[in-house]
XYZ file of C-alpha atoms in Angstrom:
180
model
C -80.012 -14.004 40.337
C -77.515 -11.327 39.316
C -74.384 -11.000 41.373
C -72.481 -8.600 39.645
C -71.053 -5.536 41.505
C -72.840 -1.944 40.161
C -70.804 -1.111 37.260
C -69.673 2.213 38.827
C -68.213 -0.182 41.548
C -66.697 -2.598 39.382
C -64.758 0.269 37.077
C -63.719 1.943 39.879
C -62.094 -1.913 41.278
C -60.894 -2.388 37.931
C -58.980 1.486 37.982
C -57.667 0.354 41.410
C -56.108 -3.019 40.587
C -54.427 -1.181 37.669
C -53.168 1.109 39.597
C -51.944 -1.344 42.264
C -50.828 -3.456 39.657
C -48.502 0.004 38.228
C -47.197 0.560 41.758
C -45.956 -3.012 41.680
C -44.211 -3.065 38.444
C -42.588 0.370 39.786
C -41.191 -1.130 43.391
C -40.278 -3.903 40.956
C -37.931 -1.904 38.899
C -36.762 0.209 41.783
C -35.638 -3.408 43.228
C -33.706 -4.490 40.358
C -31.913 -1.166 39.986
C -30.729 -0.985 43.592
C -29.855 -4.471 43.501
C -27.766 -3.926 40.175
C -29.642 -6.024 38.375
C -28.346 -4.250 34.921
C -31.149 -2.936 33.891
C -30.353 0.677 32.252
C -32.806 3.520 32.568
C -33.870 3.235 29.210
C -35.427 -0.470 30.031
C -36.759 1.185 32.880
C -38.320 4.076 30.848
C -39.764 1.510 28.341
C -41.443 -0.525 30.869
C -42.827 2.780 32.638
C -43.858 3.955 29.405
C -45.736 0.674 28.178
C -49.496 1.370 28.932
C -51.536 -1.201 30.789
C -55.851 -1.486 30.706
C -58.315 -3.159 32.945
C -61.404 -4.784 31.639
C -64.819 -5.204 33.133
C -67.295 -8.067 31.746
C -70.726 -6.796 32.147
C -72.224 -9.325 31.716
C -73.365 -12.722 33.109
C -69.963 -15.310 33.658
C -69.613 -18.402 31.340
C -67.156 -19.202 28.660
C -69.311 -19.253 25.407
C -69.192 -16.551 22.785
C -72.575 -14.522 22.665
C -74.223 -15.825 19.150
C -74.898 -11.829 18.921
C -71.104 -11.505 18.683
C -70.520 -14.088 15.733
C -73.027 -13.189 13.816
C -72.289 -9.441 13.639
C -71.858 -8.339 10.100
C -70.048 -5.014 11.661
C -66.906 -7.223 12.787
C -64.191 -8.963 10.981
C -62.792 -12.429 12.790
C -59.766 -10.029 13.937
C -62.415 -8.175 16.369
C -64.356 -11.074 17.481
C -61.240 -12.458 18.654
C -60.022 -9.741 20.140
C -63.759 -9.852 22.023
C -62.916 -13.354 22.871
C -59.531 -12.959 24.204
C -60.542 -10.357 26.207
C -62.749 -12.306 27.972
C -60.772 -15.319 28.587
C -57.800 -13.193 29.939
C -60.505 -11.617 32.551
C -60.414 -13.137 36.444
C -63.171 -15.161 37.846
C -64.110 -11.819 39.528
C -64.985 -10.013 35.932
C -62.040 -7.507 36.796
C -58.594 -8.019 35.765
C -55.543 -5.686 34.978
C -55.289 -6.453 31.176
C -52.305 -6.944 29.355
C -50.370 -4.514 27.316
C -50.420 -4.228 23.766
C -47.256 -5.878 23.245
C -48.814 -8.536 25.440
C -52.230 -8.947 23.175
C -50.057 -8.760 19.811
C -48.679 -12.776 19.942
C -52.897 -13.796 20.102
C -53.811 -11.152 17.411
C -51.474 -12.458 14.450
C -53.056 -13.394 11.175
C -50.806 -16.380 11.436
C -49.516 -18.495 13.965
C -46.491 -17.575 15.498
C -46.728 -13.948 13.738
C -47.521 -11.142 16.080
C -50.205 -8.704 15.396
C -48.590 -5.407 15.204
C -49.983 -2.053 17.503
C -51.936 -0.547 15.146
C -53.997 -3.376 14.434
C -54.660 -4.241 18.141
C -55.342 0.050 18.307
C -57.916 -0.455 15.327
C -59.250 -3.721 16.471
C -60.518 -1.827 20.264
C -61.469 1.162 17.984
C -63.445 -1.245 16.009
C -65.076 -2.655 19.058
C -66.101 0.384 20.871
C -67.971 1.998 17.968
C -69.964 -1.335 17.495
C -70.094 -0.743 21.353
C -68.832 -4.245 22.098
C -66.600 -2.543 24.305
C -66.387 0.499 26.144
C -63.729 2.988 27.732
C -64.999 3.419 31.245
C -61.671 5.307 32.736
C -58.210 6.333 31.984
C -56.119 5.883 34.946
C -53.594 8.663 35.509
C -50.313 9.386 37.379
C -51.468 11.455 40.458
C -48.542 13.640 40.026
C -47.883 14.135 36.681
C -50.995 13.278 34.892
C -49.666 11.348 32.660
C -52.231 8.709 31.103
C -51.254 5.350 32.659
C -53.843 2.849 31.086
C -57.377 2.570 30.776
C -60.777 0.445 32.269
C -62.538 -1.081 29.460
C -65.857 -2.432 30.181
C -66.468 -6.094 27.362
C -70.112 -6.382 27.028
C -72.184 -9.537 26.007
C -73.998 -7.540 23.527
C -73.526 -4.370 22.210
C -74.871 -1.803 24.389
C -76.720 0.863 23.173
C -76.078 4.368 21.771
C -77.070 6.399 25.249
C -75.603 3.717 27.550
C -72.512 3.729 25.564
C -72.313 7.546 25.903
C -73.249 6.951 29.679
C -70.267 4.518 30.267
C -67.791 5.706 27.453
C -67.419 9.808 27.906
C -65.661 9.898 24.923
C -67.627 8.028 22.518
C -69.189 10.859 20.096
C -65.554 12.083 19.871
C -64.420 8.460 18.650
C -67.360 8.210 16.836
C -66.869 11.588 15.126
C -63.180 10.733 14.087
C -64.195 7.487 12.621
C -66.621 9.603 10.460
């Protein structure tokens, strides 16, 4: 029996909790800077600044690797552990507010205790969303100014295909057109 939320209901939790999750870190650094904590505005704008993402797992919970995943010719071991840490970083709920990039670079490194740097987590999603492994299902924005905030990824147990990934990721054919 499938208990899983309707994915329109699970993005829009995820876009939610990452919003909630912004507010937080904002009342956070409003605290510390009445309470003279010595933070100076440029930490402050740096930690504003830092985008944040949400994943939804689509599919069924457990905490295997899909064989479909392993065996793709498509990824290097870079993206299927990107795949995998996704997943293990996601709540018992399938939604989660996911980490920065800074926070995905220490588990990304091509050796231990070497961080992975941005552009390879960058290519790594890129990577997984035109194997459609992954898909951009929102991109949260500031209410006032607009301002991109993070995104709602949606990790799939198998790639999905070509009209559900347009479905799900509006901007697909445009990613797909400037890998091309």
């Amino acid at each position: 029996m499938n208990r899983r939320p309707p994915l329109a209901v699970a993005i829009n939790a995820a876009a939610g909790t990452l919003q909630n999750h912004l507010l937080l870190q904002q009342m956070k650094l409003a605290q510390q800077q009445n309470a003279g904590s010595g933070s100076t505005p440029s930490d402050t704008e740096s930690v504003r600044d830092e985008p944040y993402a949400g994943v939804v797992f689509s599919g069924n919970p457990h905490e295997t690797v899909p064989r479909g995943l392993l065996l793709d010719d498509r990824l290097s071991p870079l993206e299927r552990n990107v795949w995998q840490v996704f997943r293990l970083l996601i709540n018992g709920d399938g939604v989660t507010a996911f980490p920065s990039y800074e926070k995905l670079r220490p588990y990304l490194g091509s050796s231990p205790g070497k961080s992975a740097s941005k552009e390879t987590v960058a290519k790594a999603l890129t990577v997984l969303r035109l194997t459609r492994w992954l898909s951009l299902g929102q991109r949260v924005r500031d209410s006032v100014s607009g301002r991109v905030q993070g995104n709602v990824y949606i990790l799939h147990d198998e790639p999905v295909g070509c009209a559900e990934a347009m479905e799900i990721d509006h901007h697909y054919m445009q990613l797909v057109g400037q890998a091309l």
